[in-house]
Amino acid sequence: MWEYKNIMEDMVEEIYEKNKENLACCDCPRCHCDIIAYALNHLPPHYVVSQAGALYAKTYLMNKQHEMDITAALAKGSLLVKNHPHH
Ligand SMILES: [Zn+2]
């Protein structure tokens, strides 16, 4: 069975996990989702078909500029959530 998937979601989660101490934001489920949603709304989607996803994400993140773009979107999102938390 073929499936499509926006692997930007996985990549944003991965970078979030790596940087959450630096982001110094509330780690409750609501704030977590608000930060991820903000970042995803400000990054281009990357749809891939089925198992190609993991490999594509690895290659995409090898480009440091891509990783920095995701980190920057997460930093902006966490600042916004810190100032206006919904929890
Ligand atoms: Zn919170």
Short mmCIF file of C-alpha atoms and ligand atoms in Angstrom, two decimals:
data_model
loop_
_atom_site.label_atom_id
_atom_site.label_comp_id
_atom_site.label_asym_id
_atom_site.label_seq_id
_atom_site.Cartn_x
_atom_site.Cartn_y
_atom_site.Cartn_z
CA MET A 1 0.00 0.00 0.00
CA TRP A 2 1.25 3.43 -0.89
CA GLU A 3 1.00 6.34 1.46
CA TYR A 4 1.99 9.96 1.35
CA LYS A 5 3.34 11.83 4.29
CA ASN A 6 4.62 15.30 5.13
CA ILE A 7 7.98 14.39 6.63
CA MET A 8 8.55 17.99 7.67
CA GLU A 9 6.40 17.02 10.70
CA ASP A 10 8.91 14.35 11.77
CA MET A 11 11.87 16.60 11.11
CA VAL A 12 10.42 19.46 13.17
CA GLU A 13 9.72 17.03 16.05
CA GLU A 14 13.27 15.70 15.81
CA ILE A 15 14.86 19.15 15.89
CA TYR A 16 12.51 20.17 18.71
CA GLU A 17 13.65 17.20 20.84
CA LYS A 18 17.28 18.10 20.13
CA ASN A 19 16.83 21.76 21.09
CA LYS A 20 14.11 21.85 23.72
CA GLU A 21 16.53 22.76 26.53
CA ASN A 22 17.83 25.70 24.51
CA LEU A 23 14.31 26.80 23.62
CA ALA A 24 13.62 27.08 27.37
CA CYS A 25 9.88 26.99 26.83
CA CYS A 26 7.13 25.21 28.79
CA ASP A 27 7.25 21.49 27.87
CA CYS A 28 3.57 20.70 28.53
CA PRO A 29 1.66 18.93 25.71
CA ARG A 30 -0.29 22.08 24.76
CA CYS A 31 2.78 24.33 24.44
CA HIS A 32 4.66 21.55 22.64
CA CYS A 33 1.89 21.33 20.01
CA ASP A 34 1.60 25.12 19.70
CA ILE A 35 5.34 25.43 19.00
CA ILE A 36 5.35 22.57 16.47
CA ALA A 37 2.25 23.95 14.72
CA TYR A 38 3.77 27.43 14.49
CA ALA A 39 7.00 26.05 13.02
CA LEU A 40 5.13 23.87 10.50
CA ASN A 41 3.07 26.85 9.34
CA HIS A 42 6.28 28.75 8.61
CA LEU A 43 8.22 25.99 6.86
CA PRO A 44 7.65 24.44 3.44
CA PRO A 45 5.91 21.04 3.51
CA HIS A 46 7.86 18.04 2.21
CA TYR A 47 5.63 15.25 1.03
CA VAL A 48 7.16 11.89 0.20
CA VAL A 49 5.69 8.52 -0.65
CA SER A 50 5.95 5.63 1.84
CA GLN A 51 9.34 4.26 3.01
CA ALA A 52 11.37 6.89 1.19
CA GLY A 53 10.58 9.25 4.06
CA ALA A 54 13.30 8.34 6.55
CA LEU A 55 16.03 8.48 3.93
CA TYR A 56 14.74 11.76 2.55
CA ALA A 57 14.68 13.34 6.03
CA LYS A 58 18.26 12.24 6.67
CA THR A 59 19.45 13.80 3.42
CA TYR A 60 17.41 16.96 3.94
CA LEU A 61 18.82 17.53 7.42
CA MET A 62 22.41 16.96 6.24
CA ASN A 63 22.07 20.43 4.74
CA LYS A 64 22.90 22.65 7.73
CA GLN A 65 20.87 25.51 6.27
CA HIS A 66 17.74 23.34 6.41
CA GLU A 67 18.40 22.41 10.01
CA MET A 68 18.97 26.07 10.85
CA ASP A 69 15.69 27.08 9.16
CA ILE A 70 13.78 24.56 11.28
CA THR A 71 15.62 25.63 14.45
CA ALA A 72 14.83 29.29 13.71
CA ALA A 73 11.12 28.55 13.16
CA LEU A 74 11.02 26.61 16.46
CA ALA A 75 12.79 29.47 18.27
CA LYS A 76 10.24 32.00 16.97
CA GLY A 77 7.37 29.69 17.89
CA SER A 78 8.63 29.08 21.41
CA LEU A 79 9.12 32.80 21.99
CA LEU A 80 5.53 33.42 20.92
CA VAL A 81 4.20 30.59 23.09
CA LYS A 82 6.31 31.77 26.04
CA ASN A 83 4.76 35.24 25.78
CA HIS A 84 1.23 33.99 25.11
CA PRO A 85 0.82 30.48 26.55
CA HIS A 86 -2.48 28.66 25.96
CA HIS A 87 -2.11 26.17 28.81
ZN ZN B 1 2.62 24.87 28.71
#
